[in-house]
mmCIF file of C-alpha atoms in Angstrom:
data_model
loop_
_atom_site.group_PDB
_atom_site.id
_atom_site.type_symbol
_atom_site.label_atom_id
_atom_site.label_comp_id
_atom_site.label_asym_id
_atom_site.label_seq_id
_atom_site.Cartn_x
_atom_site.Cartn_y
_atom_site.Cartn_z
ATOM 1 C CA UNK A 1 71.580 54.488 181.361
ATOM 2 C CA UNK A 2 70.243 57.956 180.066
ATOM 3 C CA UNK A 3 69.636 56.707 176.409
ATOM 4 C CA UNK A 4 66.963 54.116 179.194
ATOM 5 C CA UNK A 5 65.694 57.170 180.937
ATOM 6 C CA UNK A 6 65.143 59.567 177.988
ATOM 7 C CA UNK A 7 63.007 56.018 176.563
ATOM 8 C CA UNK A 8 61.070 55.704 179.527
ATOM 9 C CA UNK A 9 60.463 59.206 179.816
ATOM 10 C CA UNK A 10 59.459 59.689 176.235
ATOM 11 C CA UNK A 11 57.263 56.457 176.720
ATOM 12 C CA UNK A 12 55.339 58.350 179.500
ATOM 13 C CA UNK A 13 54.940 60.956 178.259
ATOM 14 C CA UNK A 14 53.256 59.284 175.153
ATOM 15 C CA UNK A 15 50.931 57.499 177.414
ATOM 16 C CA UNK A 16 49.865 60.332 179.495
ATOM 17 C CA UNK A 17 49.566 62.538 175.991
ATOM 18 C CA UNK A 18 47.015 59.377 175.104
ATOM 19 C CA UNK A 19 44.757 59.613 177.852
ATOM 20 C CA UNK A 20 44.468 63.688 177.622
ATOM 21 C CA UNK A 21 43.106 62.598 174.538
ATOM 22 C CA UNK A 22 40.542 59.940 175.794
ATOM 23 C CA UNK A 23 39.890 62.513 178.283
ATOM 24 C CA UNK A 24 39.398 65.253 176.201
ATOM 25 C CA UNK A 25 36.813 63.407 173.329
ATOM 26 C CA UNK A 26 34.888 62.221 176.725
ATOM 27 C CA UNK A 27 34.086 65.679 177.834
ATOM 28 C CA UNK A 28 34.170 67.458 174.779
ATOM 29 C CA UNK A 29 32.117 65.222 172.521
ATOM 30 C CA UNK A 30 30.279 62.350 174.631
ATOM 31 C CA UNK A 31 29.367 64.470 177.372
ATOM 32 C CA UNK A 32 27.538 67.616 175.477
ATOM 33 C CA UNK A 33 25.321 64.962 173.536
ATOM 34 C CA UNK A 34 24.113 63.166 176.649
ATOM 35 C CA UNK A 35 25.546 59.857 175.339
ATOM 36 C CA UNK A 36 27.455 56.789 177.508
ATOM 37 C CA UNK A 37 31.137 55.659 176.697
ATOM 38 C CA UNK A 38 32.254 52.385 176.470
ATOM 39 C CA UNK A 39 33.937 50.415 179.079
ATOM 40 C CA UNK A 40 34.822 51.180 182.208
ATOM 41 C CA UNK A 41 33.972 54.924 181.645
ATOM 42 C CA UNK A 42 31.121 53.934 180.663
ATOM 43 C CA UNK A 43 30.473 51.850 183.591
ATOM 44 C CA UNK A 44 31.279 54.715 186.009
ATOM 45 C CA UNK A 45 28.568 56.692 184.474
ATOM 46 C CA UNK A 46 25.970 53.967 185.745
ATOM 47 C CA UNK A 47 27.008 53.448 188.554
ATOM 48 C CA UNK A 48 27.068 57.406 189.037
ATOM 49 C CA UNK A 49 23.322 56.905 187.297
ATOM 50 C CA UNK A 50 22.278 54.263 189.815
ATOM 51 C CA UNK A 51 23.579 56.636 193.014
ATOM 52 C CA UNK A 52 21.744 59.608 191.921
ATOM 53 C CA UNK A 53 18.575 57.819 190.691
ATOM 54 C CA UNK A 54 18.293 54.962 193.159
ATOM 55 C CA UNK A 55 19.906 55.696 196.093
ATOM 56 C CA UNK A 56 19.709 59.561 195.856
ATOM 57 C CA UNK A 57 22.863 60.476 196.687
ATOM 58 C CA UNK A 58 22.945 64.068 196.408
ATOM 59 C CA UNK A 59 26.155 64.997 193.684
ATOM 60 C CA UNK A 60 28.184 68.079 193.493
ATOM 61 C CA UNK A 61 27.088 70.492 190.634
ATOM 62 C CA UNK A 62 30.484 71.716 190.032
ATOM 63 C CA UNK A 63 32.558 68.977 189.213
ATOM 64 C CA UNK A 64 31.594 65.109 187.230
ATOM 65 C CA UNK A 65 32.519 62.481 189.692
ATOM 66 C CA UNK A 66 32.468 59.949 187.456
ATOM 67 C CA UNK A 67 35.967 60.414 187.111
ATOM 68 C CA UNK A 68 36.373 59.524 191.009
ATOM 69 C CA UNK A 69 34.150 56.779 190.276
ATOM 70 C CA UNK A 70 36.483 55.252 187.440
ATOM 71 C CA UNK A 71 39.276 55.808 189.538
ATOM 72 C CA UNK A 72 37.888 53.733 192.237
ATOM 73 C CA UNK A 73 36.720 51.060 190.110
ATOM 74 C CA UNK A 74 39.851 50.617 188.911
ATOM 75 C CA UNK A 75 42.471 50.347 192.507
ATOM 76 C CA UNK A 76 41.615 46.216 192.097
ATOM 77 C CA UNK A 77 42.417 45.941 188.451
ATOM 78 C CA UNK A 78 46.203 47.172 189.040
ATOM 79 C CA UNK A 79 46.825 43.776 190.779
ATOM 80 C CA UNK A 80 45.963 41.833 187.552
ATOM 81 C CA UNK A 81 47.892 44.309 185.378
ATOM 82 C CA UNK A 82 50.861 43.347 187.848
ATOM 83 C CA UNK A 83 50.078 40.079 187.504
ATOM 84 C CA UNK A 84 48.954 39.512 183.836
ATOM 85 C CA UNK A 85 51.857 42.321 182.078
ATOM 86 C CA UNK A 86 54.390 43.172 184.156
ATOM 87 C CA UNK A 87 56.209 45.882 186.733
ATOM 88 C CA UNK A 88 56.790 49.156 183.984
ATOM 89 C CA UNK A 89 52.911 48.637 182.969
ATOM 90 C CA UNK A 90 51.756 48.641 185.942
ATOM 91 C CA UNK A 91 52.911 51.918 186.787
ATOM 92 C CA UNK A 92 52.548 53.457 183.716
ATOM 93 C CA UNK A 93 49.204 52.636 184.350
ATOM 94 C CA UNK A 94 48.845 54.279 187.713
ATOM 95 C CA UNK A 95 50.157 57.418 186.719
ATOM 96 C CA UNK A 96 47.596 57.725 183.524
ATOM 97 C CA UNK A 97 44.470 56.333 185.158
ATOM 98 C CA UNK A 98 45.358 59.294 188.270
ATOM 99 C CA UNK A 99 45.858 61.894 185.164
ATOM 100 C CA UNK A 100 42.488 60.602 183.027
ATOM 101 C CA UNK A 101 40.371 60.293 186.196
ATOM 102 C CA UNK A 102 41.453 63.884 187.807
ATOM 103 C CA UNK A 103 40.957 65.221 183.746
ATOM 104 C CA UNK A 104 37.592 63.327 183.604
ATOM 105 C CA UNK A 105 36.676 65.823 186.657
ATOM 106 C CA UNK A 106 38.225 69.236 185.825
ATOM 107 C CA UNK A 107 38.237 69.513 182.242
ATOM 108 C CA UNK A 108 35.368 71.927 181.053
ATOM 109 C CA UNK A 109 32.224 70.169 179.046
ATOM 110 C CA UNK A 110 31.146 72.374 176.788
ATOM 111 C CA UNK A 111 26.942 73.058 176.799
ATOM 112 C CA UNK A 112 26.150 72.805 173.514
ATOM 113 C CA UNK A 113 27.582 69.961 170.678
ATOM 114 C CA UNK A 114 30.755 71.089 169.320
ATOM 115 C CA UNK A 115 29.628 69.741 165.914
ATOM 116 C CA UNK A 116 25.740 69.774 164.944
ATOM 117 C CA UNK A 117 26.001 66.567 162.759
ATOM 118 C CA UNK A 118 25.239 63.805 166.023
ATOM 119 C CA UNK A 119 26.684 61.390 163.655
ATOM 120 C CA UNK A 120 29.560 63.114 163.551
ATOM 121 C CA UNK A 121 30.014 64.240 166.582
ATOM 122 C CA UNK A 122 30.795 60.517 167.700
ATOM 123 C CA UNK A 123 32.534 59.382 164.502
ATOM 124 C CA UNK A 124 35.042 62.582 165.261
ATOM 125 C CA UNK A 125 34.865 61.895 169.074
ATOM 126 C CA UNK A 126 35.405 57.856 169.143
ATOM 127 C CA UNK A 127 38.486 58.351 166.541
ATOM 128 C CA UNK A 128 40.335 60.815 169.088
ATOM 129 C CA UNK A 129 39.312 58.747 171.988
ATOM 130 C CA UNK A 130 40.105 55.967 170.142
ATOM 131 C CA UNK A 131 43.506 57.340 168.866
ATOM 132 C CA UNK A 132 44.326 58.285 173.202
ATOM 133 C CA UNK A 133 43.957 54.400 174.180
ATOM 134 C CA UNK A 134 46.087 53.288 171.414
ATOM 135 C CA UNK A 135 48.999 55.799 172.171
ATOM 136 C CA UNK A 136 48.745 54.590 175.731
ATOM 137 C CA UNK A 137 48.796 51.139 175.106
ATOM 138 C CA UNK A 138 51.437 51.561 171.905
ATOM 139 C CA UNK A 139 53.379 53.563 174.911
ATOM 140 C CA UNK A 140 53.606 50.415 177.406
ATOM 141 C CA UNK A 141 50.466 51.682 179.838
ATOM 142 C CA UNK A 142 47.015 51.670 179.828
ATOM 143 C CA UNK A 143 44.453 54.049 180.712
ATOM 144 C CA UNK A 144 43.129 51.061 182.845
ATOM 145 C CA UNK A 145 39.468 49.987 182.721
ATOM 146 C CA UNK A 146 39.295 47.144 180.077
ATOM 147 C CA UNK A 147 42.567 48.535 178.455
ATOM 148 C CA UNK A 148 43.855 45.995 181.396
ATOM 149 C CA UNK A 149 41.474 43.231 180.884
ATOM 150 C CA UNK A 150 42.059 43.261 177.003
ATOM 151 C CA UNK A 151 46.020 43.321 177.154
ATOM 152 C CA UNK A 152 45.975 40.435 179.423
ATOM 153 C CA UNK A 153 43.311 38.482 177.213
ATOM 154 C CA UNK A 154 45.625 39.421 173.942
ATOM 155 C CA UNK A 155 48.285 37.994 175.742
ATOM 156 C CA UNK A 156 46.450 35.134 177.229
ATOM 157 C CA UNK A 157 44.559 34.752 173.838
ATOM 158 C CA UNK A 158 46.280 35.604 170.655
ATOM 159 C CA UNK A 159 42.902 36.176 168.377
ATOM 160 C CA UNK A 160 42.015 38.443 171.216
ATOM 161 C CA UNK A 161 41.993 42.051 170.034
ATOM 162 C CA UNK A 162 41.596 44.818 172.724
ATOM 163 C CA UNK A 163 39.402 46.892 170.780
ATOM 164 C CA UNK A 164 36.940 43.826 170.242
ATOM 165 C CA UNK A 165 37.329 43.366 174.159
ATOM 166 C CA UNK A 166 35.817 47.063 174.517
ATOM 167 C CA UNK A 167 33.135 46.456 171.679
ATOM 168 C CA UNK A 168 31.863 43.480 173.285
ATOM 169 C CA UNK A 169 31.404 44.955 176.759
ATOM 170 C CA UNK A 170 30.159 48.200 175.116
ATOM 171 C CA UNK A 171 26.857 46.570 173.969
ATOM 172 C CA UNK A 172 26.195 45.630 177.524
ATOM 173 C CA UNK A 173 26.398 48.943 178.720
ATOM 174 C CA UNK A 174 24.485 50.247 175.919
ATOM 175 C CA UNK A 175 21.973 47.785 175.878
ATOM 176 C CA UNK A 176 21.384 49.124 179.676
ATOM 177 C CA UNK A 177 21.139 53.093 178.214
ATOM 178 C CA UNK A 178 18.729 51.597 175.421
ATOM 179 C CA UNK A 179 16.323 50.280 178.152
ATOM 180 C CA UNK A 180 16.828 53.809 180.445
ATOM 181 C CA UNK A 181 16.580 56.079 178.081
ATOM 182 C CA UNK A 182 15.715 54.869 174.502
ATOM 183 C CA UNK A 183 17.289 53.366 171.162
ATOM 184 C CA UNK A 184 18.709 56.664 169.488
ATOM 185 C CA UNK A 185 21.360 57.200 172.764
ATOM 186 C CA UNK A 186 22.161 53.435 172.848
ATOM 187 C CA UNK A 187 23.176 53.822 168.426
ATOM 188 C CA UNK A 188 24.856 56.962 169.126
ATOM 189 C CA UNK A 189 26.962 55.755 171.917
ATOM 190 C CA UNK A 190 27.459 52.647 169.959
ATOM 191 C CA UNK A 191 28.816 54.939 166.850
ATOM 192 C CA UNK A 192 31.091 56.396 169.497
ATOM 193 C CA UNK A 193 32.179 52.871 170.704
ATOM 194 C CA UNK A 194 33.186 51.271 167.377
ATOM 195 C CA UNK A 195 34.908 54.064 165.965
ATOM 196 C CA UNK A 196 37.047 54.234 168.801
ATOM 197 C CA UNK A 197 37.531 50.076 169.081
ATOM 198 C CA UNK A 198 38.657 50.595 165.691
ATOM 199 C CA UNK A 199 41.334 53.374 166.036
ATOM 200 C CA UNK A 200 42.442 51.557 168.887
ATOM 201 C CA UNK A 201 43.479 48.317 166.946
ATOM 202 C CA UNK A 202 44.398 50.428 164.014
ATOM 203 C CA UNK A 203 47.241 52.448 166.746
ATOM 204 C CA UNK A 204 47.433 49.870 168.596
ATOM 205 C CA UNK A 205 51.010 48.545 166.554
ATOM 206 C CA UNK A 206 51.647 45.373 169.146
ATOM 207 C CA UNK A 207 48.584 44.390 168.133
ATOM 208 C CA UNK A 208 48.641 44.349 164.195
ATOM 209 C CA UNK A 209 50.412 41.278 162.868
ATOM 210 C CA UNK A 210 52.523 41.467 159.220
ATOM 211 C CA UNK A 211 54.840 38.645 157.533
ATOM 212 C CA UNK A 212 57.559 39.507 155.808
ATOM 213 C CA UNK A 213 58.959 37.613 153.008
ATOM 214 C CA UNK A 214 63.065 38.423 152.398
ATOM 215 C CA UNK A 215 64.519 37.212 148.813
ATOM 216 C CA UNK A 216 68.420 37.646 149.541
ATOM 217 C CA UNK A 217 72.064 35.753 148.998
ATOM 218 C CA UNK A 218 72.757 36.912 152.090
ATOM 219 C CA UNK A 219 72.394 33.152 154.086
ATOM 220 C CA UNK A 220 72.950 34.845 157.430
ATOM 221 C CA UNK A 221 70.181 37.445 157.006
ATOM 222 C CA UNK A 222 67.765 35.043 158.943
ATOM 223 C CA UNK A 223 69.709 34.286 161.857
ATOM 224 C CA UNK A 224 70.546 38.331 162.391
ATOM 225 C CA UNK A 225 66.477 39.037 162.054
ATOM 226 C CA UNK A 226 66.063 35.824 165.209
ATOM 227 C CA UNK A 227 68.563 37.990 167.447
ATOM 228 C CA UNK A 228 67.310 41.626 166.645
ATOM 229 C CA UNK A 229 63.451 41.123 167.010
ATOM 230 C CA UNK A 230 63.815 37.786 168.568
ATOM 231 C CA UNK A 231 61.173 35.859 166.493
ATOM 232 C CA UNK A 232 61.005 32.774 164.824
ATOM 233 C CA UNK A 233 62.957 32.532 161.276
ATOM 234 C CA UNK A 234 62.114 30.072 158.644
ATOM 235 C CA UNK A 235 64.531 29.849 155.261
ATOM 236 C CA UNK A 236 64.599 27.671 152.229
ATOM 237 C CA UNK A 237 67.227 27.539 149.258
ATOM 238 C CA UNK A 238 65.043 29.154 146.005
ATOM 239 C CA UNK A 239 66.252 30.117 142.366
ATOM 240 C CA UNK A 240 65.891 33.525 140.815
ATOM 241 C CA UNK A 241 64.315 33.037 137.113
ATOM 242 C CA UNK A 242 65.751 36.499 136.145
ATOM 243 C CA UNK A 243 69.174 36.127 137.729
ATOM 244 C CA UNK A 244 70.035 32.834 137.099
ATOM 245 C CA UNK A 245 71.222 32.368 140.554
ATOM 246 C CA UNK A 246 70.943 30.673 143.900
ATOM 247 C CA UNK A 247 68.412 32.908 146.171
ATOM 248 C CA UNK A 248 67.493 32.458 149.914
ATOM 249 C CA UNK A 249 63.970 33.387 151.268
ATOM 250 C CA UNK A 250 63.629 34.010 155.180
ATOM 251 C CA UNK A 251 60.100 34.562 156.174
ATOM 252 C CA UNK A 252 59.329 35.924 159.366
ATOM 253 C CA UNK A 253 55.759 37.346 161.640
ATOM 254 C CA UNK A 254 56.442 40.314 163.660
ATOM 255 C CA UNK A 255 54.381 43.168 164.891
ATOM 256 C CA UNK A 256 53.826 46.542 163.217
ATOM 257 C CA UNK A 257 56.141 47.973 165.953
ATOM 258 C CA UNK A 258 58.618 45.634 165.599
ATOM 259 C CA UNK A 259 58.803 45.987 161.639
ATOM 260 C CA UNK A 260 60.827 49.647 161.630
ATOM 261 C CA UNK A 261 63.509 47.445 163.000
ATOM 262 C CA UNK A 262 63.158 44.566 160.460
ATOM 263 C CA UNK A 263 63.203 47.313 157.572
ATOM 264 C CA UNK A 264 66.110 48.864 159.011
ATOM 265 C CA UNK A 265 67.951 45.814 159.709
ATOM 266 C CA UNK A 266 67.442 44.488 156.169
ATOM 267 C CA UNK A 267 68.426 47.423 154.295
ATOM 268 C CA UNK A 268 71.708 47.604 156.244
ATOM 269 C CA UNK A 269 72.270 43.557 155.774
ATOM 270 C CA UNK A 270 71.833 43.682 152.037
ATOM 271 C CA UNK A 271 70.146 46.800 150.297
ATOM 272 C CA UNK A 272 69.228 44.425 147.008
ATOM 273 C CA UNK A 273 66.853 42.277 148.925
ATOM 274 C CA UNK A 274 63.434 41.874 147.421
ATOM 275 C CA UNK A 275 60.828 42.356 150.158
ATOM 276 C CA UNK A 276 57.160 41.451 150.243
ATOM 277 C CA UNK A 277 54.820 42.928 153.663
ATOM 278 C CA UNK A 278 51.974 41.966 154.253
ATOM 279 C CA UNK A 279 49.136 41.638 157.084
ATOM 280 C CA UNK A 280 47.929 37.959 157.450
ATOM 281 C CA UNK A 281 43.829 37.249 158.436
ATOM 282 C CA UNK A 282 45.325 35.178 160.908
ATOM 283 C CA UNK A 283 48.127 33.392 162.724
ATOM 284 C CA UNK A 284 47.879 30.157 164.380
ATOM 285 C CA UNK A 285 50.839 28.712 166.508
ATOM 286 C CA UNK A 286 53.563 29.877 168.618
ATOM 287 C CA UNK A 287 53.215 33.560 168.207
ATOM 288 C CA UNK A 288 54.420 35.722 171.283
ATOM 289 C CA UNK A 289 52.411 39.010 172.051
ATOM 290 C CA UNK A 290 54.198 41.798 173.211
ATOM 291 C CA UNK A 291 52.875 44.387 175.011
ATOM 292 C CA UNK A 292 55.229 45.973 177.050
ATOM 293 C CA UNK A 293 57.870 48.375 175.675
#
C-alpha cells in the first residue's frame, strides 16, 4: 500500500512538473514573440482573439485569460478521457489542466524575446513545451486539450501518434493566424508546433514501439517475459554456429517504458543472452497501447 502511494504520488508529481513546463515555454517564449500555440492553447487564443476583436469584450490588462478560456474549453473533454482511458487519468488530468490553466494566467511574460534568434526562440520553446506534454502523458495524465483526443485515438488507432494528432490540428489554427495576421507568424508558430510534436513522441515512451530479439538456452525465458510485461511471446528452436549448440530465440514488441523491465528481467534470467533492440517502422496486428501507468 505505501510502495502504491509513493508511485502515484511520484507519478503526479511528474505530470504536474510537465505542464509547469508547457506552461512556462507558453509564456516565456510564444507569448513575447506574438506567435499562436498549437492545440487547444492555441485555440483559446482565438477564441480570446474573436471576443476582443468581434464581439468587443473588454479584457483585463493584468492577467491573460486565455488560460480561463482553455480551462473552460476543456470541462467536456474530461468525460471522454473517463470514457476513452480510464479513472487515474482522468484525474490526473484535472489536477494538471487546473495547475497549467491558473499558470497560463499568473506566470509573468516577459516584454521582450528571451532569445533574439526568432528561429530559435521556437525551436528552444516547442522542445520544452514539447518535453512538459510528454512527461505528463509518460506520467499517466494529460495536460488535456488534444493530449485527450490523441491518447484516445492512439488507443483507438495504433498508427495514431499524439504528436501527429497536435501537428495536424496545428495547421488549422495556423492557417487561421496566416490569414489574420500574415505568413511569417503562421511559419513561426508552425516551428514552435513541430518541434514540440516531436519531443512529445520522442518522451512520450508508451508511444515508441521496439522488438526485442532474445538468443538464450534458457526455454522458459519466454513464458517469464508473457507474465512480467504481459505481451505476446513468440520462440523457435535455432543453432548457434559458434557454440555448436541448441539455442532458443523469443522475440517480443513492447514499449520503450516497458523495456527497463524486459532488460532487467533478462539479465536476471540468464546474463549470457545475446540481445538485439530495435525500433520497427511499423507494427501491424494485435498490439495493445498502454497509456495509463
Amino acid at each position: 500500500m505505501k510502495n502504491q502511494i509513493q508511485k502515484e504520488t511520484s507519478h503526479m508529481l511528474q505530470a504536474i512538473l510537465g505542464v509547469v513546463f508547457f506552461a512556462a515555454a507558453y509564456r516565456w517564449f510564444l507569448v513575447p514573440a506574438g506567435l499562436y500555440s498549437g492545440g487547444f492553447t492555441g485555440v483559446s487564443q482565438l477564441v480570446k482573439l474573436f471576443l476582443t476583436e468581434a464581439l468587443h469584450m473588454p479584457m483585463p490588462e493584468t492577467i491573460d485569460v486565455t488560460g480561463i478560456i482553455f480551462w473552460c474549453i476543456n470541462l467536456p473533454l474530461f468525460v471522454l478521457g473517463y470514457k476513452s482511458i480510464g479513472r487515474k487519468f482522468l484525474y490526473r488530468t484535472v489536477i494538471a489542466v487546473c495547475i497549467q490553466s491558473f499558470l497560463l494566467v499568473v506566470i509573468p511574460a516577459p516584454k521582450e524575446l528571451l532569445l533574439d534568434d526568432m528561429l530559435l526562440n521556437c525551436m528552444i520553446g516547442g522542445a520544452l513545451s514539447g518535453w512538459g506534454v510528454g512527461m505528463t502523458l509518460r506520467a499517466g495524465g494529460s495536460g488535456g486539450g488534444t493530449d485527450i483526443v490523441g491518447m484516445y485515438c492512439a488507443k483507438n488507432y495504433p498508427e495514431f501518434g499524439v504528436g501527429k494528432l497536435s501537428v495536424m490540428i496545428n495547421l488549422c489554427i495556423y492557417l487561421i493566424a496566416a490569414v489574420r495576421y500574415d505568413l511569417e507568424v503562421a511559419a513561426y508558430s508552425m516551428v514552435f508546433s513541430i518541434m514540440s510534436g516531436i519531443m512529445v513522441d520522442r518522451v512520450h515512451d508508451q508511444n515508441i514501439k521496439v522488438s526485442a530479439f532474445i538468443v538464450t538456452k534458457n526455454k522458459e525465458l519466454g513464458e517469464r517475459i508473457n507474465r512480467t510485461v504481459a505481451r505476446g511471446v513468440t520462440s523457435w528452436n535455432g543453432w548457434g554456429e559458434y557454440s555448436h549448440s541448441d539455442e532458443v530465440v523469443h522475440m517480443v514488441v513492447v514499449n520503450k517504458y516497458e523495456l527497463q523491465t524486459l532488460k532487467k528481467l533478462i539479465r536476471q534470467e540468464d546474463p549470457c543472452a545475446f540481445v538485439q533492440i530495435m525500433s520497427p517502422d511499423m507494427v501491424m496486428g494485435n498490439f495493445e497501447k498502454r497509456l495509463e501507468v
